[in-house]
Amino acid sequence: MKSLLLFGATGDLARRMLMPSLYGLDSEGLLTDDLRIVGTARSAMDDAGYKALIEKALREFLEPERIKSDLMSRFLGRLRYVPLDVSAPEQFNALSAALLREGANPSDGLRIFLSTAPSLFGPTIAGLASAGLAGEHTRLALEKPLGHDLASSRAINDAVASAFPERNTFRIDHYLGKETVQNLLALRFGNALFEPLWGAHGIDHVQITVAETVGLEGRLGFYDETGALRDMVQNHMLQLLALTAMEPPARFDATSVRDEKVKVLRSLRPIDAATAQTHSVIGQYGAGAVAGKPVGSYADELGHASSTETFVALKVHVDNWRWQGVPFYLRTGKRLPARRTEIFIQFKAVPHSIFTGPGAALQPNKLIIGLQPEEAITLRVMMKEPGLDRQGMRLREAPLDISIPNAFADSRRRIAYERLLLDLLDGDPTLFVRRDEVEGQWTWIDAIRAGWAANAMVPRPYAAGAWGPSAAIGLTERDGVTWHD
Ligand code: BG6
């Protein structure tokens, strides 16, 4: 009997993402018949109570047409619940006994997913180890945040390493589970077209935007202690940057791909006390309007003034041969005008234009990889405008467009956790973050925060619904670059 043991089983992530994903996998026959999903949390509840809670969540978060009564009862039949207070080590023996009663074999096939506050990681791992639920044959997945700086991330990694080998440790960055993020690898390494231009000789600059319209979404304490840099840049945006900038791995496997990503992370030029003011901009939203609706300020949502950034823009350099002199501009924020995640690559201009006359101005080519909400790849190229050209050829920029939902209309778009949970069950860590990656990310982020502190930088205000403070525009305009809005 195989078991997936879920800590934080009544939480938001479990109800919104993990259970709907597991239901999706089950409905496609991708879960083995003998898989039991054992939820644990502090609330006192029995199996029936837990099944009712999860059924309610599935009905709330899945599209109604995906709910089928036979699938629902098969899926709920997999669920078990064991109440557990992770700060009480003796309770892990009861958990172990409950797993054994279910026919689980802890020395084979136990998969564990920690979706709890990071402060509980240490006691949970210790409890698992003391009850014989850790070790060589058990896989452990951990949901972010994996620390709040390098030191705390190392402490978590050390605690994990004391009970689980690195090859069985699955650190989640849910962006890696997104189809379009994986498509970046397909686009770069499945086509001969782009790679010859992919570097300083062919690319002028790169922009990575992760824009959100939402505000705090009720996560007051967590977000205010975290801020945009640690919430979004440390993990998701650095992974996008690493996939965009990395050298071609020799194979598509966990070691080769992650080796190449970590080399990029180690090549990031530090933004520190000397460069924080010129290479970073931080902002915090004030009152404004998003999508035509008035919204309050961050401080209003929070209930008090704060110096936490809800927006960050960075000018980043990857100091290696391939990327010398090519800036990567990163920006992310809450309460921006649109929900949009994209990687925008601007190629160099042609070396000499043969076209003269009005209407002959050339635009450099751009490749836009849209991750969400629309999954689309667009290459903007120069085309001749139809006409008789009495005053020379007129040219216009036009898109070569691939809308992924249209191009692959026969396949269901999955949420990222479906892929990640299946990879955890199958034991493929390629799309999970290795220890050296996460520590490389924190090293770079810690220097930025120290740079802000050394310069006493505080967030500049921006109105909700704007693209961050005006200084973010200055960050690129100084280099003659305009953000792709
Ligand atoms: C999470 C952050 O990691 O990613 C949230 O904590 C953010 O603040 C979310 O909203 C964005 O994820 P997605 O998949 O909606 O882009």
Short mmCIF file of C-alpha atoms and ligand atoms in Angstrom, two decimals:
data_model
loop_
_atom_site.label_atom_id
_atom_site.label_comp_id
_atom_site.label_asym_id
_atom_site.label_seq_id
_atom_site.Cartn_x
_atom_site.Cartn_y
_atom_site.Cartn_z
CA MET A 1 0.00 0.00 0.00
CA LYS A 2 1.37 3.41 -0.94
CA SER A 3 0.62 6.51 1.08
CA LEU A 4 0.78 10.22 0.48
CA LEU A 5 0.95 11.88 3.86
CA LEU A 6 -0.14 15.49 3.82
CA PHE A 7 0.69 17.91 6.65
CA GLY A 8 -1.49 21.02 6.65
CA ALA A 9 -4.32 18.92 5.22
CA THR A 10 -7.10 21.32 6.12
CA GLY A 11 -5.28 24.44 4.93
CA ASP A 12 -5.87 26.74 2.03
CA LEU A 13 -3.31 25.17 -0.32
CA ALA A 14 -4.65 21.68 0.33
CA ARG A 15 -8.23 22.70 -0.36
CA ARG A 16 -7.61 25.00 -3.33
CA MET A 17 -4.76 23.29 -5.12
CA LEU A 18 -3.53 19.96 -3.80
CA MET A 19 -6.82 18.07 -3.51
CA PRO A 20 -8.22 19.39 -6.83
CA SER A 21 -4.90 18.35 -8.44
CA LEU A 22 -4.99 14.86 -6.94
CA TYR A 23 -8.62 14.53 -8.02
CA GLY A 24 -7.55 15.54 -11.54
CA LEU A 25 -4.80 12.90 -11.58
CA ASP A 26 -7.17 10.26 -10.22
CA SER A 27 -9.81 11.05 -12.82
CA GLU A 28 -7.25 10.37 -15.54
CA GLY A 29 -6.24 7.06 -13.98
CA LEU A 30 -2.81 8.36 -12.96
CA LEU A 31 -2.94 7.35 -9.30
CA THR A 32 -2.29 3.69 -8.50
CA ASP A 33 -5.26 1.87 -6.98
CA ASP A 34 -3.39 1.29 -3.74
CA LEU A 35 -2.62 4.96 -3.05
CA ARG A 36 -4.06 6.29 0.22
CA ILE A 37 -3.99 10.01 0.92
CA VAL A 38 -3.59 10.56 4.64
CA GLY A 39 -4.26 14.09 5.84
CA THR A 40 -3.01 15.41 9.16
CA ALA A 41 -3.67 18.70 10.92
CA ARG A 42 -4.43 19.84 14.44
CA SER A 43 -8.22 19.88 14.17
CA ALA A 44 -9.98 16.95 15.77
CA MET A 45 -11.88 15.18 13.01
CA ASP A 46 -12.53 11.64 11.82
CA ASP A 47 -12.23 10.23 8.30
CA ALA A 48 -15.85 11.05 7.49
CA GLY A 49 -15.45 14.67 8.62
CA TYR A 50 -12.31 15.05 6.51
CA LYS A 51 -13.95 13.52 3.45
CA ALA A 52 -16.84 15.95 3.83
CA LEU A 53 -14.43 18.89 4.11
CA ILE A 54 -12.55 17.85 0.98
CA GLU A 55 -15.70 17.09 -1.01
CA LYS A 56 -16.89 20.62 -0.25
CA ALA A 57 -13.53 22.04 -1.35
CA LEU A 58 -13.57 20.04 -4.61
CA ARG A 59 -17.07 21.27 -5.40
CA GLU A 60 -15.92 24.82 -4.73
CA PHE A 61 -12.64 24.79 -6.66
CA LEU A 62 -13.18 22.41 -9.60
CA GLU A 63 -15.16 23.33 -12.69
CA PRO A 64 -18.61 21.77 -12.20
CA GLU A 65 -18.33 19.60 -15.33
CA ARG A 66 -15.31 17.80 -13.86
CA ILE A 67 -17.27 16.54 -10.86
CA LYS A 68 -18.54 13.02 -11.56
CA SER A 69 -20.13 11.03 -8.77
CA ASP A 70 -18.19 7.79 -9.46
CA LEU A 71 -14.87 9.68 -9.60
CA MET A 72 -15.76 11.61 -6.49
CA SER A 73 -16.53 8.51 -4.45
CA ARG A 74 -13.39 6.74 -5.71
CA PHE A 75 -11.28 9.74 -4.78
CA LEU A 76 -12.87 10.28 -1.36
CA GLY A 77 -12.38 6.56 -0.73
CA ARG A 78 -8.62 7.17 -0.78
CA LEU A 79 -8.75 9.75 2.02
CA ARG A 80 -7.94 9.15 5.67
CA TYR A 81 -7.41 11.66 8.47
CA VAL A 82 -5.19 11.54 11.54
CA PRO A 83 -5.32 14.52 13.94
CA LEU A 84 -1.82 15.49 14.95
CA ASP A 85 -0.16 18.22 16.94
CA VAL A 86 3.36 18.28 15.50
CA SER A 87 4.74 19.88 18.65
CA ALA A 88 3.84 16.69 20.58
CA PRO A 89 6.44 14.12 19.45
CA GLU A 90 4.60 11.14 20.97
CA GLN A 91 1.68 11.72 18.58
CA PHE A 92 3.86 10.63 15.66
CA ASN A 93 3.75 7.08 16.98
CA ALA A 94 -0.03 7.17 16.66
CA LEU A 95 0.40 8.44 13.11
CA SER A 96 2.81 5.64 12.30
CA ALA A 97 0.41 3.09 13.83
CA ALA A 98 -2.47 4.51 11.77
CA LEU A 99 -0.40 4.19 8.58
CA LEU A 100 0.51 0.60 9.41
CA ARG A 101 -3.15 -0.20 10.07
CA GLU A 102 -3.88 1.03 6.57
CA GLY A 103 -1.33 -1.43 5.25
CA ALA A 104 1.27 1.26 4.49
CA ASN A 105 4.84 0.13 4.34
CA PRO A 106 6.96 3.04 5.60
CA SER A 107 10.10 1.47 4.17
CA ASP A 108 8.61 1.68 0.69
CA GLY A 109 6.25 4.09 -0.88
CA LEU A 110 5.72 6.75 1.76
CA ARG A 111 5.51 10.22 0.20
CA ILE A 112 5.19 13.21 2.50
CA PHE A 113 4.07 16.74 1.65
CA LEU A 114 4.64 19.56 4.15
CA SER A 115 2.25 22.41 3.55
CA THR A 116 2.50 23.99 6.98
CA ALA A 117 4.12 27.08 8.46
CA PRO A 118 7.92 26.74 8.15
CA SER A 119 8.21 27.03 11.94
CA LEU A 120 6.64 23.55 12.06
CA PHE A 121 9.10 21.97 9.61
CA GLY A 122 11.71 21.23 12.31
CA PRO A 123 9.39 19.49 14.80
CA THR A 124 7.59 17.66 11.98
CA ILE A 125 10.82 16.26 10.57
CA ALA A 126 12.04 15.28 14.03
CA GLY A 127 8.71 13.58 14.76
CA LEU A 128 8.75 11.70 11.46
CA ALA A 129 12.31 10.52 12.06
CA SER A 130 11.61 9.34 15.60
CA ALA A 131 8.55 7.38 14.48
CA GLY A 132 10.50 5.64 11.70
CA LEU A 133 8.70 7.59 8.96
CA ALA A 134 11.81 9.15 7.40
CA GLY A 135 14.89 7.89 5.65
CA GLU A 136 16.13 6.38 2.40
CA HIS A 137 12.78 5.19 1.09
CA THR A 138 10.62 8.16 1.94
CA ARG A 139 10.23 11.27 -0.19
CA LEU A 140 9.62 14.68 1.35
CA ALA A 141 8.09 17.62 -0.50
CA LEU A 142 8.25 21.09 1.07
CA GLU A 143 6.16 24.08 0.16
CA LYS A 144 7.56 27.61 0.38
CA PRO A 145 8.58 29.72 2.21
CA LEU A 146 11.80 27.77 2.78
CA GLY A 147 13.19 30.29 5.22
CA HIS A 148 13.29 34.06 5.17
CA ASP A 149 17.03 34.49 4.54
CA LEU A 150 20.08 32.33 3.89
CA ALA A 151 20.62 31.41 7.54
CA SER A 152 17.04 30.29 8.16
CA SER A 153 16.94 28.46 4.83
CA ARG A 154 20.14 26.61 5.78
CA ALA A 155 18.63 25.69 9.14
CA ILE A 156 15.60 24.15 7.37
CA ASN A 157 17.83 22.39 4.86
CA ASP A 158 20.01 21.00 7.67
CA ALA A 159 16.95 19.72 9.54
CA VAL A 160 15.69 18.05 6.35
CA ALA A 161 19.11 16.59 5.55
CA SER A 162 19.31 15.02 9.01
CA ALA A 163 16.40 12.74 8.09
CA PHE A 164 16.06 12.69 4.27
CA PRO A 165 18.76 12.41 1.60
CA GLU A 166 18.86 15.32 -0.86
CA ARG A 167 17.73 13.10 -3.74
CA ASN A 168 14.48 12.42 -1.84
CA THR A 169 13.89 16.09 -1.01
CA PHE A 170 11.42 17.82 -3.30
CA ARG A 171 11.41 21.61 -2.76
CA ILE A 172 8.44 23.10 -4.51
CA ASP A 173 8.43 26.21 -6.62
CA HIS A 174 5.01 25.96 -8.19
CA TYR A 175 6.13 28.06 -11.18
CA LEU A 176 8.18 25.07 -12.34
CA GLY A 177 4.97 23.05 -12.59
CA LYS A 178 3.44 25.50 -15.05
CA GLU A 179 3.28 24.22 -18.62
CA THR A 180 4.48 27.50 -20.10
CA VAL A 181 7.53 27.56 -17.84
CA GLN A 182 8.47 24.10 -19.08
CA ASN A 183 7.69 25.30 -22.57
CA LEU A 184 10.56 27.74 -22.24
CA LEU A 185 12.86 24.71 -22.29
CA ALA A 186 11.05 23.26 -25.30
CA LEU A 187 11.28 26.55 -27.14
CA ARG A 188 14.96 27.09 -26.41
CA PHE A 189 16.25 23.55 -26.75
CA GLY A 190 13.76 21.95 -29.15
CA ASN A 191 14.35 24.51 -31.89
CA ALA A 192 17.50 25.44 -33.76
CA LEU A 193 16.13 28.89 -34.48
CA PHE A 194 16.66 30.79 -31.24
CA GLU A 195 19.82 29.43 -29.65
CA PRO A 196 22.33 30.96 -32.11
CA LEU A 197 21.02 34.43 -31.18
CA TRP A 198 20.56 33.67 -27.47
CA GLY A 199 23.21 35.81 -25.79
CA ALA A 200 24.95 39.17 -25.85
CA HIS A 201 25.57 39.09 -29.62
CA GLY A 202 21.87 38.70 -30.44
CA ILE A 203 19.86 39.97 -27.47
CA ASP A 204 19.62 43.58 -26.36
CA HIS A 205 17.85 42.99 -23.05
CA VAL A 206 15.33 40.78 -21.27
CA GLN A 207 12.34 41.83 -19.18
CA ILE A 208 10.57 39.51 -16.77
CA THR A 209 7.28 40.75 -15.38
CA VAL A 210 5.06 39.05 -12.80
CA ALA A 211 2.21 41.47 -12.29
CA GLU A 212 -0.74 40.81 -10.02
CA THR A 213 -3.95 42.78 -9.49
CA VAL A 214 -4.67 41.26 -6.09
CA GLY A 215 -3.69 42.89 -2.82
CA LEU A 216 -3.00 41.16 0.46
CA GLU A 217 -5.72 38.51 0.09
CA GLY A 218 -6.00 38.19 3.86
CA ARG A 219 -2.37 37.09 4.32
CA LEU A 220 -1.62 40.15 6.44
CA GLY A 221 1.04 38.90 8.82
CA PHE A 222 2.83 36.66 6.34
CA TYR A 223 3.04 39.20 3.55
CA ASP A 224 4.03 42.11 5.72
CA GLU A 225 6.96 40.11 7.10
CA THR A 226 7.92 38.93 3.63
CA GLY A 227 7.48 41.61 0.94
CA ALA A 228 7.63 41.31 -2.82
CA LEU A 229 11.36 40.57 -3.06
CA ARG A 230 11.20 37.48 -0.87
CA ASP A 231 7.67 36.43 -1.86
CA MET A 232 8.18 36.48 -5.64
CA VAL A 233 11.73 37.32 -6.73
CA GLN A 234 13.67 34.95 -4.48
CA ASN A 235 11.87 31.95 -5.90
CA HIS A 236 9.61 32.25 -8.96
CA MET A 237 11.36 35.10 -10.77
CA LEU A 238 14.87 33.78 -10.22
CA GLN A 239 13.73 30.41 -11.56
CA LEU A 240 12.33 32.11 -14.67
CA LEU A 241 15.58 34.03 -15.05
CA ALA A 242 17.67 30.88 -14.61
CA LEU A 243 15.67 28.95 -17.23
CA THR A 244 15.96 31.87 -19.66
CA ALA A 245 19.71 32.35 -19.15
CA MET A 246 21.05 28.84 -18.57
CA GLU A 247 23.36 26.96 -20.91
CA PRO A 248 21.86 23.98 -22.77
CA PRO A 249 21.89 21.02 -20.36
CA ALA A 250 23.32 17.81 -21.83
CA ARG A 251 20.16 15.89 -20.95
CA PHE A 252 16.71 16.63 -19.66
CA ASP A 253 17.26 15.11 -16.26
CA ALA A 254 17.33 16.40 -12.68
CA THR A 255 21.10 16.71 -12.37
CA SER A 256 21.82 18.25 -15.75
CA VAL A 257 19.02 20.82 -15.66
CA ARG A 258 19.66 21.88 -12.08
CA ASP A 259 23.43 22.05 -12.58
CA GLU A 260 22.89 24.59 -15.36
CA LYS A 261 20.38 26.64 -13.38
CA VAL A 262 22.64 26.87 -10.35
CA LYS A 263 25.50 28.15 -12.52
CA VAL A 264 23.30 31.07 -13.55
CA LEU A 265 22.32 31.79 -9.96
CA ARG A 266 25.99 31.86 -8.99
CA SER A 267 26.74 34.25 -11.88
CA LEU A 268 24.25 36.91 -10.77
CA ARG A 269 26.09 40.16 -10.14
CA PRO A 270 25.33 41.19 -6.55
CA ILE A 271 23.10 44.20 -6.05
CA ASP A 272 24.53 45.54 -2.80
CA ALA A 273 25.03 48.70 -0.79
CA ALA A 274 26.93 50.31 -3.70
CA THR A 275 24.29 49.57 -6.36
CA ALA A 276 20.96 49.20 -4.50
CA GLN A 277 19.91 52.77 -5.34
CA THR A 278 20.72 52.54 -9.04
CA HIS A 279 19.68 48.92 -9.67
CA SER A 280 16.55 48.51 -7.59
CA VAL A 281 13.28 50.34 -7.00
CA ILE A 282 10.80 49.47 -4.30
CA GLY A 283 7.22 50.62 -3.97
CA GLN A 284 4.11 50.24 -1.88
CA TYR A 285 0.60 50.76 -3.22
CA GLY A 286 -1.61 53.55 -2.03
CA ALA A 287 -5.33 53.82 -2.69
CA GLY A 288 -6.34 53.70 -6.35
CA ALA A 289 -8.42 51.67 -8.77
CA VAL A 290 -7.83 48.27 -10.33
CA ALA A 291 -10.00 47.17 -13.25
CA GLY A 292 -12.27 50.17 -12.67
CA LYS A 293 -12.91 49.32 -9.00
CA PRO A 294 -11.63 51.55 -6.20
CA VAL A 295 -9.30 49.78 -3.80
CA GLY A 296 -7.70 50.88 -0.55
CA SER A 297 -4.03 51.31 0.22
CA TYR A 298 -1.71 48.60 1.54
CA ALA A 299 -1.61 50.33 4.93
CA ASP A 300 -5.44 50.38 5.02
CA GLU A 301 -5.63 46.68 4.22
CA LEU A 302 -3.00 45.97 6.83
CA GLY A 303 -4.49 48.28 9.45
CA HIS A 304 -1.27 50.18 10.11
CA ALA A 305 1.63 51.87 8.34
CA SER A 306 4.40 49.58 7.14
CA SER A 307 7.69 49.76 5.28
CA THR A 308 7.19 46.47 3.41
CA GLU A 309 7.54 46.63 -0.36
CA THR A 310 4.61 45.44 -2.48
CA PHE A 311 6.51 46.21 -5.69
CA VAL A 312 10.09 45.68 -6.72
CA ALA A 313 11.95 46.36 -9.96
CA LEU A 314 15.55 45.29 -10.48
CA LYS A 315 18.22 45.67 -13.10
CA VAL A 316 20.16 42.42 -13.06
CA HIS A 317 23.32 41.22 -14.77
CA VAL A 318 24.39 37.65 -15.33
CA ASP A 319 28.16 37.84 -15.25
CA ASN A 320 29.27 35.14 -17.64
CA TRP A 321 30.46 35.05 -21.26
CA ARG A 322 27.05 34.57 -22.80
CA TRP A 323 25.29 37.46 -21.10
CA GLN A 324 27.99 40.12 -20.75
CA GLY A 325 26.36 43.56 -21.06
CA VAL A 326 22.77 42.28 -21.38
CA PRO A 327 20.51 43.67 -18.65
CA PHE A 328 17.66 41.57 -17.27
CA TYR A 329 14.96 43.87 -15.92
CA LEU A 330 12.69 42.21 -13.37
CA ARG A 331 9.53 43.64 -11.87
CA THR A 332 6.74 42.27 -9.77
CA GLY A 333 4.04 43.79 -7.65
CA LYS A 334 0.59 43.64 -6.15
CA ARG A 335 -2.27 45.90 -7.26
CA LEU A 336 -0.80 46.48 -10.71
CA PRO A 337 -3.10 47.21 -13.67
CA ALA A 338 -3.25 43.65 -15.01
CA ARG A 339 -2.49 40.09 -14.02
CA ARG A 340 0.32 39.23 -16.37
CA THR A 341 3.39 37.06 -16.24
CA GLU A 342 5.70 37.22 -19.21
CA ILE A 343 9.26 37.01 -20.40
CA PHE A 344 10.03 39.63 -23.01
CA ILE A 345 13.20 39.29 -25.04
CA GLN A 346 14.31 42.14 -27.23
CA PHE A 347 16.81 41.19 -29.90
CA LYS A 348 19.45 43.54 -31.29
CA ALA A 349 18.62 45.85 -34.17
CA VAL A 350 19.80 44.90 -37.67
CA PRO A 351 23.38 46.19 -38.17
CA HIS A 352 22.46 48.37 -41.16
CA SER A 353 19.10 49.25 -42.63
CA ILE A 354 18.72 49.19 -46.43
CA PHE A 355 15.33 50.92 -46.19
CA THR A 356 14.99 54.69 -46.42
CA GLY A 357 12.10 57.09 -46.64
CA PRO A 358 9.09 57.69 -44.44
CA GLY A 359 7.75 54.53 -42.88
CA ALA A 360 11.08 52.75 -43.09
CA ALA A 361 11.97 52.79 -39.40
CA LEU A 362 12.84 49.31 -38.20
CA GLN A 363 11.89 47.91 -34.81
CA PRO A 364 14.10 45.25 -33.28
CA ASN A 365 12.55 41.77 -33.10
CA LYS A 366 10.92 40.74 -29.85
CA LEU A 367 10.01 37.35 -28.48
CA ILE A 368 7.26 37.48 -25.87
CA ILE A 369 6.60 34.39 -23.83
CA GLY A 370 3.28 34.90 -22.07
CA LEU A 371 2.82 32.60 -19.09
CA GLN A 372 -0.45 33.85 -17.67
CA PRO A 373 -3.26 34.59 -17.92
CA GLU A 374 -2.86 33.94 -21.65
CA GLU A 375 -0.39 31.24 -22.56
CA ALA A 376 1.02 32.52 -25.79
CA ILE A 377 4.26 32.92 -27.66
CA THR A 378 4.62 35.89 -29.95
CA LEU A 379 7.51 36.82 -32.19
CA ARG A 380 7.27 40.37 -33.44
CA VAL A 381 8.88 40.79 -36.87
CA MET A 382 9.08 43.57 -39.46
CA MET A 383 6.81 43.14 -42.51
CA LYS A 384 6.22 45.11 -45.66
CA GLU A 385 3.04 47.17 -45.58
CA PRO A 386 0.97 46.36 -48.67
CA GLY A 387 1.25 49.20 -51.20
CA LEU A 388 3.06 50.48 -54.25
CA ASP A 389 5.92 52.07 -52.34
CA ARG A 390 6.32 55.25 -54.40
CA GLN A 391 8.34 56.77 -51.52
CA GLY A 392 10.26 53.64 -50.58
CA MET A 393 9.12 50.52 -48.85
CA ARG A 394 6.97 51.02 -45.77
CA LEU A 395 7.46 48.52 -43.01
CA ARG A 396 5.39 47.62 -40.00
CA GLU A 397 5.89 45.37 -37.00
CA ALA A 398 3.55 42.36 -37.03
CA PRO A 399 3.18 39.35 -34.72
CA LEU A 400 3.79 35.68 -35.40
CA ASP A 401 1.45 34.37 -32.74
CA ILE A 402 0.93 31.03 -31.07
CA SER A 403 -1.90 30.89 -28.59
CA ILE A 404 -1.19 27.69 -26.69
CA PRO A 405 -4.81 26.88 -25.75
CA ASN A 406 -5.74 27.16 -29.44
CA ALA A 407 -2.72 25.32 -30.80
CA PHE A 408 -3.31 22.47 -28.34
CA ALA A 409 -7.07 22.71 -28.04
CA ASP A 410 -7.43 18.97 -27.48
CA SER A 411 -5.50 18.95 -24.22
CA ARG A 412 -6.74 20.05 -20.81
CA ARG A 413 -4.81 22.90 -19.20
CA ARG A 414 -3.63 21.63 -15.83
CA ILE A 415 -2.73 23.48 -12.67
CA ALA A 416 0.93 23.35 -11.75
CA TYR A 417 0.45 21.08 -8.73
CA GLU A 418 -0.88 18.20 -10.85
CA ARG A 419 2.47 17.86 -12.55
CA LEU A 420 4.43 18.39 -9.34
CA LEU A 421 2.42 15.90 -7.28
CA LEU A 422 2.73 13.26 -9.99
CA ASP A 423 6.49 13.84 -10.21
CA LEU A 424 6.71 13.49 -6.42
CA LEU A 425 4.79 10.20 -6.53
CA ASP A 426 6.95 8.97 -9.44
CA GLY A 427 10.20 10.21 -7.88
CA ASP A 428 11.34 12.66 -10.59
CA PRO A 429 12.97 15.75 -8.99
CA THR A 430 13.79 17.64 -12.24
CA LEU A 431 11.14 20.30 -11.63
CA PHE A 432 12.00 20.76 -7.95
CA VAL A 433 14.57 23.11 -6.46
CA ARG A 434 17.87 21.65 -5.25
CA ARG A 435 19.54 22.83 -2.05
CA ASP A 436 22.36 24.67 -3.81
CA GLU A 437 19.82 26.53 -5.95
CA VAL A 438 17.71 27.73 -3.05
CA GLU A 439 20.80 28.78 -1.11
CA GLY A 440 22.20 30.58 -4.16
CA GLN A 441 18.89 32.44 -4.47
CA TRP A 442 18.96 33.50 -0.81
CA THR A 443 22.59 34.63 -0.96
CA TRP A 444 21.74 37.04 -3.75
CA ILE A 445 18.49 38.25 -2.15
CA ASP A 446 20.12 38.84 1.25
CA ALA A 447 22.66 41.19 -0.36
CA ILE A 448 19.86 43.25 -1.89
CA ARG A 449 18.09 43.58 1.44
CA ALA A 450 21.33 44.55 3.12
CA GLY A 451 21.83 47.14 0.35
CA TRP A 452 18.39 48.61 1.02
CA ALA A 453 19.11 48.79 4.74
CA ALA A 454 22.53 50.38 4.20
CA ASN A 455 20.94 53.06 2.02
CA ALA A 456 17.89 53.45 4.29
CA MET A 457 15.70 52.80 1.25
CA VAL A 458 11.96 52.78 1.87
CA PRO A 459 9.21 51.95 -0.62
CA ARG A 460 8.03 54.78 -2.85
CA PRO A 461 4.27 55.17 -3.10
CA TYR A 462 2.32 54.18 -6.22
CA ALA A 463 -1.40 54.34 -6.81
CA ALA A 464 -3.09 50.95 -6.93
CA GLY A 465 -3.67 50.25 -10.61
CA ALA A 466 -0.40 51.87 -11.79
CA TRP A 467 2.73 50.03 -12.96
CA GLY A 468 4.60 50.76 -9.74
CA PRO A 469 6.30 54.02 -8.73
CA SER A 470 7.59 56.30 -11.48
CA ALA A 471 11.17 55.49 -10.46
CA ALA A 472 10.57 52.01 -11.94
CA ILE A 473 10.14 53.68 -15.32
CA GLY A 474 13.35 55.63 -14.75
CA LEU A 475 15.20 52.37 -14.07
CA THR A 476 14.82 51.25 -17.68
CA GLU A 477 14.45 54.64 -19.43
CA ARG A 478 17.96 55.57 -18.29
CA ASP A 479 19.16 52.74 -20.53
CA GLY A 480 16.82 53.74 -23.37
CA VAL A 481 14.54 50.79 -22.62
CA THR A 482 10.76 50.92 -22.20
CA TRP A 483 8.86 48.39 -20.10
CA HIS A 484 6.56 46.21 -22.16
CA ASP A 485 3.19 47.18 -20.61
C1 BG6 B 1 2.92 32.76 -4.38
C2 BG6 B 1 3.01 34.07 -3.63
O1 BG6 B 1 4.12 32.05 -4.23
O2 BG6 B 1 2.68 33.01 -5.75
C3 BG6 B 1 1.75 34.90 -3.82
O3 BG6 B 1 3.20 33.81 -2.24
C4 BG6 B 1 1.43 35.05 -5.30
O4 BG6 B 1 1.88 36.18 -3.22
C5 BG6 B 1 1.46 33.70 -6.00
O5 BG6 B 1 0.15 35.64 -5.42
C6 BG6 B 1 1.33 33.86 -7.50
O6 BG6 B 1 1.17 32.60 -8.09
P1 BG6 B 1 0.44 32.47 -9.50
O7 BG6 B 1 0.55 31.02 -9.84
O8 BG6 B 1 -0.96 32.93 -9.30
O9 BG6 B 1 1.20 33.35 -10.43
#
